[in-house]
Coordinates of C-alpha atoms and ligand atoms in Angstrom, one line a residue:
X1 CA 106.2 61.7 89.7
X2 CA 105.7 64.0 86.5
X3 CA 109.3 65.4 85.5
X4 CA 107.4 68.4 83.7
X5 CA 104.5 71.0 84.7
X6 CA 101.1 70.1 84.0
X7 CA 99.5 72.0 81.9
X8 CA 96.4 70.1 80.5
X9 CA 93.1 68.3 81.8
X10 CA 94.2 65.3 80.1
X11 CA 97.7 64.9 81.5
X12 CA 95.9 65.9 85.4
X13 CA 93.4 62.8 84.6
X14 CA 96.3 60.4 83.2
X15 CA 98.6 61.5 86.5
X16 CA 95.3 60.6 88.7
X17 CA 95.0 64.2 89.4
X18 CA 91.3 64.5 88.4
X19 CA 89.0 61.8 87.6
X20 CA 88.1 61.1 84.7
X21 CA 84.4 61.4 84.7
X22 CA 85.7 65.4 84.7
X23 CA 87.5 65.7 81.6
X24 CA 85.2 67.3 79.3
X25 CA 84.5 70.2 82.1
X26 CA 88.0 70.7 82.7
X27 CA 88.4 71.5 79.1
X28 CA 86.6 74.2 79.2
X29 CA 87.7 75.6 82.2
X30 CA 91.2 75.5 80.8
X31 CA 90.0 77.4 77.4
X32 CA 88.9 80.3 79.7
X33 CA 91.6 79.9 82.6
X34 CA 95.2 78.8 82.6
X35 CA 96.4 75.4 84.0
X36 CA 99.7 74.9 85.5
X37 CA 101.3 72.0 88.1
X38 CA 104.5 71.9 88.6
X39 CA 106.1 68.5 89.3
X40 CA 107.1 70.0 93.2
X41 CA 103.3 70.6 93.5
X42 CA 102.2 67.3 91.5
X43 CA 104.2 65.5 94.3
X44 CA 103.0 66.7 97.0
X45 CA 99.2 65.9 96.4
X46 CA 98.0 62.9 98.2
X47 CA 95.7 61.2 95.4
X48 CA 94.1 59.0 97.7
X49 CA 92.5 62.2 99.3
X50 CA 89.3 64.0 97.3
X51 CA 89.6 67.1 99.6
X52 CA 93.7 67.2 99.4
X53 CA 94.7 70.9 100.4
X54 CA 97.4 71.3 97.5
X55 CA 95.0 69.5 94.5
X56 CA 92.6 72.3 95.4
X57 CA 94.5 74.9 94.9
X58 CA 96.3 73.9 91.4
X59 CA 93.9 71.4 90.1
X60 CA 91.0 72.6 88.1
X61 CA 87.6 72.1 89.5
X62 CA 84.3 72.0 87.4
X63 CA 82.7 74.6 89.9
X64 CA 84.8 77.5 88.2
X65 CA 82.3 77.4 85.3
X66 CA 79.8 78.6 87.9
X67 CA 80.3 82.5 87.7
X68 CA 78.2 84.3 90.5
X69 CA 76.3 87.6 89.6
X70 CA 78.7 89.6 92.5
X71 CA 81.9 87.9 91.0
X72 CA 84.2 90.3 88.7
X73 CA 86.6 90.3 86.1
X74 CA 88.4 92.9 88.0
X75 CA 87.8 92.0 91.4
X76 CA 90.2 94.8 93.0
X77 CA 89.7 97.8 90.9
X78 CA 93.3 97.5 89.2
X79 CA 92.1 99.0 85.8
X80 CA 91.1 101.9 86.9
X81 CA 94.0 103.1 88.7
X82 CA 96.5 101.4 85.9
X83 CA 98.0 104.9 84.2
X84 CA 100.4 102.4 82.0
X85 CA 100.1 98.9 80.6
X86 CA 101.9 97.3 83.5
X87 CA 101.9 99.4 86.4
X88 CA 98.8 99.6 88.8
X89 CA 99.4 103.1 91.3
X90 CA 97.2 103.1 94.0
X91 CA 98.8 104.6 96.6
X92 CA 101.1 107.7 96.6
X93 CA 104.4 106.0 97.5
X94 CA 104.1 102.8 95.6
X95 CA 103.4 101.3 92.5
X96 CA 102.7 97.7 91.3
X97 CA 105.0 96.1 88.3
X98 CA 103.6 93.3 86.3
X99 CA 106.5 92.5 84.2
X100 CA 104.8 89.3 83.1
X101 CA 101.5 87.7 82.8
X102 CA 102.5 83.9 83.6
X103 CA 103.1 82.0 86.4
X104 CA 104.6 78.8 87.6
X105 CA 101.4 77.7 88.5
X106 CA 98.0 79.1 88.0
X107 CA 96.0 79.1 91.7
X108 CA 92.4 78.3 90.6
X109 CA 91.3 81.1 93.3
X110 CA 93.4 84.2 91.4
X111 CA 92.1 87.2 91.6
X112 CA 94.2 88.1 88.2
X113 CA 93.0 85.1 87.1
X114 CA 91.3 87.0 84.0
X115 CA 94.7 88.9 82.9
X116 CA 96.9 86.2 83.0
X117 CA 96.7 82.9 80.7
X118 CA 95.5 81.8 77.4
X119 CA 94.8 84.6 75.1
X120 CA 96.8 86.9 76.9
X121 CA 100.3 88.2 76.1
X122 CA 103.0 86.3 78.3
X123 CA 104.9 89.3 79.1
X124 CA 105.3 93.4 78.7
X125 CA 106.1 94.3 75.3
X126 CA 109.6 95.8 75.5
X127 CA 108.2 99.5 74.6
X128 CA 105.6 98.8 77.4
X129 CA 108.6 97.7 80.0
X130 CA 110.3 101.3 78.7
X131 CA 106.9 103.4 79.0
X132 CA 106.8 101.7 82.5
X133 CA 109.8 102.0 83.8
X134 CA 109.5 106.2 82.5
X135 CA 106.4 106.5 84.3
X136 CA 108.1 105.2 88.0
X137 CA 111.3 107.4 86.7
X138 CA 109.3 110.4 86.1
X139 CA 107.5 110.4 89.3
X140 CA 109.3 111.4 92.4
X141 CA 106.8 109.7 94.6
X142 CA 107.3 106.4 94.4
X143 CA 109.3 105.2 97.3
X144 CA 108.4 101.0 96.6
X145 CA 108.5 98.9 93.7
X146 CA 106.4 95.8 94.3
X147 CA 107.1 93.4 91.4
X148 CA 103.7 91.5 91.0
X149 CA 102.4 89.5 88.0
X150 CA 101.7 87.5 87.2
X151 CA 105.0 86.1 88.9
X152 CA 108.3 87.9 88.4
X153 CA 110.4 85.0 89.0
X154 CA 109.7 83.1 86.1
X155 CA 111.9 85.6 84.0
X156 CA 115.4 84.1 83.6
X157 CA 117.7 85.8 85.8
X158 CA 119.0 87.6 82.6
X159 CA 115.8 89.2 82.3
X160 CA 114.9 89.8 86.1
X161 CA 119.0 91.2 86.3
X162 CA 117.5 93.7 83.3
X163 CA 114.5 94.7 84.8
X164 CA 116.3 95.2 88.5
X165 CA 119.3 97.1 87.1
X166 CA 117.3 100.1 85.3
X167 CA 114.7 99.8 88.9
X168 CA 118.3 100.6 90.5
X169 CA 119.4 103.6 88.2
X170 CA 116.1 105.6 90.0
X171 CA 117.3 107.6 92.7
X172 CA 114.2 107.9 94.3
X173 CA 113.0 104.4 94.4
X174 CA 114.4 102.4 97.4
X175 CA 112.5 99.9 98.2
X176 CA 111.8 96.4 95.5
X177 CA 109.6 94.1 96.7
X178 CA 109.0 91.2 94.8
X179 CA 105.2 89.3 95.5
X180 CA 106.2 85.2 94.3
X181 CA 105.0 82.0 95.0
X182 CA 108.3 80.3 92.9
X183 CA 110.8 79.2 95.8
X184 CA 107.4 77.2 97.2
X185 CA 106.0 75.5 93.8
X186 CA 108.9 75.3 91.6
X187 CA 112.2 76.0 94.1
X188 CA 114.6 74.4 91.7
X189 CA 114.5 78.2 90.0
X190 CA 115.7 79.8 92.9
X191 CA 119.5 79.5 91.7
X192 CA 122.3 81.4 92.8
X193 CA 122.3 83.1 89.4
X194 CA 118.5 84.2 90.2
X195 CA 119.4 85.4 93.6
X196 CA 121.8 87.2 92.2
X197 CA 119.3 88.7 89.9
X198 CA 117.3 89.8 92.8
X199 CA 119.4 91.6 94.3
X200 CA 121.2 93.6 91.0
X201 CA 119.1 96.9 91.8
X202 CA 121.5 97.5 94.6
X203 CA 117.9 98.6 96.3
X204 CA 116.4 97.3 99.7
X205 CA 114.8 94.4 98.2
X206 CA 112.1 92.4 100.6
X207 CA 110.7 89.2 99.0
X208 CA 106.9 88.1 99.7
X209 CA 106.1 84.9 99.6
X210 CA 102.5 83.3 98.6
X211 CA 102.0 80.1 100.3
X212 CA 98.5 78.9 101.8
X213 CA 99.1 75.5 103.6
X214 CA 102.3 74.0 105.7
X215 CA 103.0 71.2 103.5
X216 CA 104.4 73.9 100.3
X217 CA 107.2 74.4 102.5
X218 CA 108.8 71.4 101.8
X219 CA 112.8 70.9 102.5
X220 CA 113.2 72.1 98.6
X221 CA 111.0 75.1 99.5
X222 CA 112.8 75.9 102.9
X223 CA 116.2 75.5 101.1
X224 CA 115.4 78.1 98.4
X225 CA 114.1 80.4 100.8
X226 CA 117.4 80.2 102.8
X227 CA 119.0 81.1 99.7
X228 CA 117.1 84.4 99.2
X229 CA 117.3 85.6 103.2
X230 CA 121.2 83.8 103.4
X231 CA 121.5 86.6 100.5
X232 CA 120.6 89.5 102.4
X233 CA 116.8 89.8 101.5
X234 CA 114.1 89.6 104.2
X235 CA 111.0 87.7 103.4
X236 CA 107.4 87.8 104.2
X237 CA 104.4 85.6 103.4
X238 CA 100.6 86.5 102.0
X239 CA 98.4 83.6 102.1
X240 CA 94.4 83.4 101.1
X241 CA 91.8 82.6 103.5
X242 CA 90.5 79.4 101.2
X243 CA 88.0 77.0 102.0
X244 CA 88.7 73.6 102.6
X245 CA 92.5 74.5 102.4
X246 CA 93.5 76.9 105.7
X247 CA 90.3 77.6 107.1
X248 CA 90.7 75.9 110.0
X249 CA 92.6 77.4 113.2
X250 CA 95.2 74.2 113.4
X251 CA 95.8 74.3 110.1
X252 CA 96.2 78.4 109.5
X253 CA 98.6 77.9 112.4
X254 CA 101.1 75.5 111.6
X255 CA 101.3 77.3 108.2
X256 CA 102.2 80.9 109.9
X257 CA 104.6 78.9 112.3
X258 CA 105.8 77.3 109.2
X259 CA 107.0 80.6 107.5
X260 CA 108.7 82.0 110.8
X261 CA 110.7 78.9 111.4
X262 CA 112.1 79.7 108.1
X263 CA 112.4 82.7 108.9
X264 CA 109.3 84.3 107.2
X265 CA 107.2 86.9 108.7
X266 CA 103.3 86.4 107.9
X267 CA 102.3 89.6 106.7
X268 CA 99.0 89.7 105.2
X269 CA 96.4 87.4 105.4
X270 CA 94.0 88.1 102.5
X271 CA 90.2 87.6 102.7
X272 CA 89.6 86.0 98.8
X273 CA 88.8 88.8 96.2
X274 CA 85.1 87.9 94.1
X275 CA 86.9 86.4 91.2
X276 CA 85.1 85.0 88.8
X277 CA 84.3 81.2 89.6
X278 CA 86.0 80.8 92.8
X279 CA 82.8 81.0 94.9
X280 CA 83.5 77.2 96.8
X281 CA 86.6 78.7 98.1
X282 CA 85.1 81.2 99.9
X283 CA 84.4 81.5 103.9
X284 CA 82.7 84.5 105.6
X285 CA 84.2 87.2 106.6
X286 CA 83.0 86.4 110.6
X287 CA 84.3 82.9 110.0
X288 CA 87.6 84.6 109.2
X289 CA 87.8 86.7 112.4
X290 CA 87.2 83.9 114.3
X291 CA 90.2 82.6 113.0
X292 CA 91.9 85.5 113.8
X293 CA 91.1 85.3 117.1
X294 CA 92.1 81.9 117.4
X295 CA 95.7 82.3 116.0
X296 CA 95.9 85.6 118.6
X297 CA 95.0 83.0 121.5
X298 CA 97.2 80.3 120.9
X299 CA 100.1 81.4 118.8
X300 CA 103.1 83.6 119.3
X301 CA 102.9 87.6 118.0
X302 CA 105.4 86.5 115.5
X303 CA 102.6 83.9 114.0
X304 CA 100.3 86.8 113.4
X305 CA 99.2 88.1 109.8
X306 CA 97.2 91.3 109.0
X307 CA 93.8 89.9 107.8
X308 CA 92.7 92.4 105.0
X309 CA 90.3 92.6 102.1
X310 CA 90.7 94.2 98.8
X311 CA 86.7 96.2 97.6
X312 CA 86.1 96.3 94.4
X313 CA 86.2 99.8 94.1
X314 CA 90.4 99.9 93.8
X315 CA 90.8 101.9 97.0
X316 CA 93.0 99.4 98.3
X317 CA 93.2 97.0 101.8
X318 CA 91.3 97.6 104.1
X319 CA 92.4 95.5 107.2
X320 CA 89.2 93.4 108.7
X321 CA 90.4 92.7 112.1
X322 CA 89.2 90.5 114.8
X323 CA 85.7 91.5 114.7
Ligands
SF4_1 S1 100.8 82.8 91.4 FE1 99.7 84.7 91.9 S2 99.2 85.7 90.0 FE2 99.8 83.5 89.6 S3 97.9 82.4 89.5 FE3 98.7 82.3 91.6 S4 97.7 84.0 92.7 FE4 97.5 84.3 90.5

């Protein structure tokens, strides 16, 4: 097993991660998109299998060259409700923080896949933070601070203490939530000194998971999520409807049982945004109800997600239903 993350086409092919016959392709789908396994992911991937459900998620794929016409830089209208670098205010009462523009590992279905990654800067400039953090101050509104990225717990907890102290020192705000998919693929960060972290704006602070199959929630995974709830933070999940990784009714099950047995409540369910080269993850909206349907009929209430969709038009979810 690789003792460090993955971050190039040649080191995927020399781990057995992608064949070889690939290589070239995946070099230029890393120039345009960032590449990124940890070692918890790396292990987990059965190399024996062409359709494993982990590999498809962090291993690049040749197909995300092939850019439909109705695919989108900016799939869910962020830019145009963005009034600062770094915060995206959609709604009244909240506001998205992207502190940073990396992740632990880079899902080849993002939909921020174009802001994040090679080229771009790995984190708000320190003026930007300020202007940010003036903006959420100045604007008695905002009830909910969702820390979003990019992932927020890759900043040491030094940084993420920072960040969460001066998000503490606004009256009005009262709710953090922080949007992460670290305690899954990398839970070896989740130390005491970064729970600590999470907690220093003294706010409500809810933690939202991103996991899109059972088998991220390893015993690591399960531990570091202990360590967040055992600390007085609730969590909830968001997983993406993805081809060939969840789409089945079995498999979309035992991961939402998965995240309440550790005690995790599914929240959203997201139907996958038109990023750019991500079109062989994506199922049809009917095929997604069905689903929905299916998890109503044979799993508990607690197993239940909200299946939504972002438009393209930055208004926000809009929740799909059963159909
Ligand atoms: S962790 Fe989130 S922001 Fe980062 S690549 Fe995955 S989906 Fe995108």
């Amino acid at each position: 097993m690789s003792s460090h993350t993955l971050r190039r086409p040649a080191e995927l092919v020399d781990a057995g991660l992608a064949p070889s016959e690939h290589l070239a392709a995946l070099e230029r789908v890393a120039e345009r998109y960032a590449v990124a396994v940890t070692p918890a992911m790396a292990a987990l991937i059965d190399v024996a299998d062409p359709h494993d459900p982990i590999a498809r998620q962090f291993v690049p794929d040749p197909a995300e060259l092939d850019v439909q016409p109705d695919e989108a830089a900016d799939p869910i209208g962020d830019d145009a409700h963005s009034p600062v670098d770094g915060i995206v205010h959609r709604y009244p009462d909240r506001v998205l923080l992207k502190p940073v523009h990396v992740c632990a590992v880079y899902c080849r279905f993002c939909f921020r896949r174009e802001m994040i990654g090679p080229g771009k800067p790995n984190a708000l400039s320190k003026d930007s933070l300020a202007a940010a953090l003036a903006y959420i101050g100045a604007h008695r509104e905002i009830w909910e601070v969702i820390l979003s990225g990019g992932d927020p717990l890759v900043l040491s907890p030094r940084r993420l203490a920072a960040v969460m102290k001066r998000l503490g020192a606004i009256e009005h705000v009262r709710i953090v939530r922080v949007h992460t998919r670290v305690p899954a693929v990398d839970p070896g960060r989740i130390t005491p000194a970064l729970v600590r972290a999470l907690k220093g704006s003294g706010k409500t602070t809810y933690v939202v998971l991103h996991a899109n199959h059972a088998r991220e929630l390893t015993c690591a995974a399960r531990a570091a999520c202990a360590r967040i709830i055992d600390a007085g933070m609730p969590m909830l999940a968001q997983s993406v409807l993805l081809k060939g990784v969840n789409d089945d009714a079995d498999t979309l099950g035992a991961l939402m049982r998965a995240f309440v047995e550790c005690r995790i409540k599914p929240y959203y369910l997201h139907h996958l945004d038109r990023a750019p080269g991500t079109a062989h993850f994506r199922t049809t909206m009917a095929r997604g109800q069905e689903l929905m349907r299916a998890l109503r009929t044979r799993y508990s209430g607690l197993c239940q997600p909200a299946y939504v969709m972002d438009g393209p038009d930055g208004e926000g979810k809009v929740p799909v239903g059963l159909g």
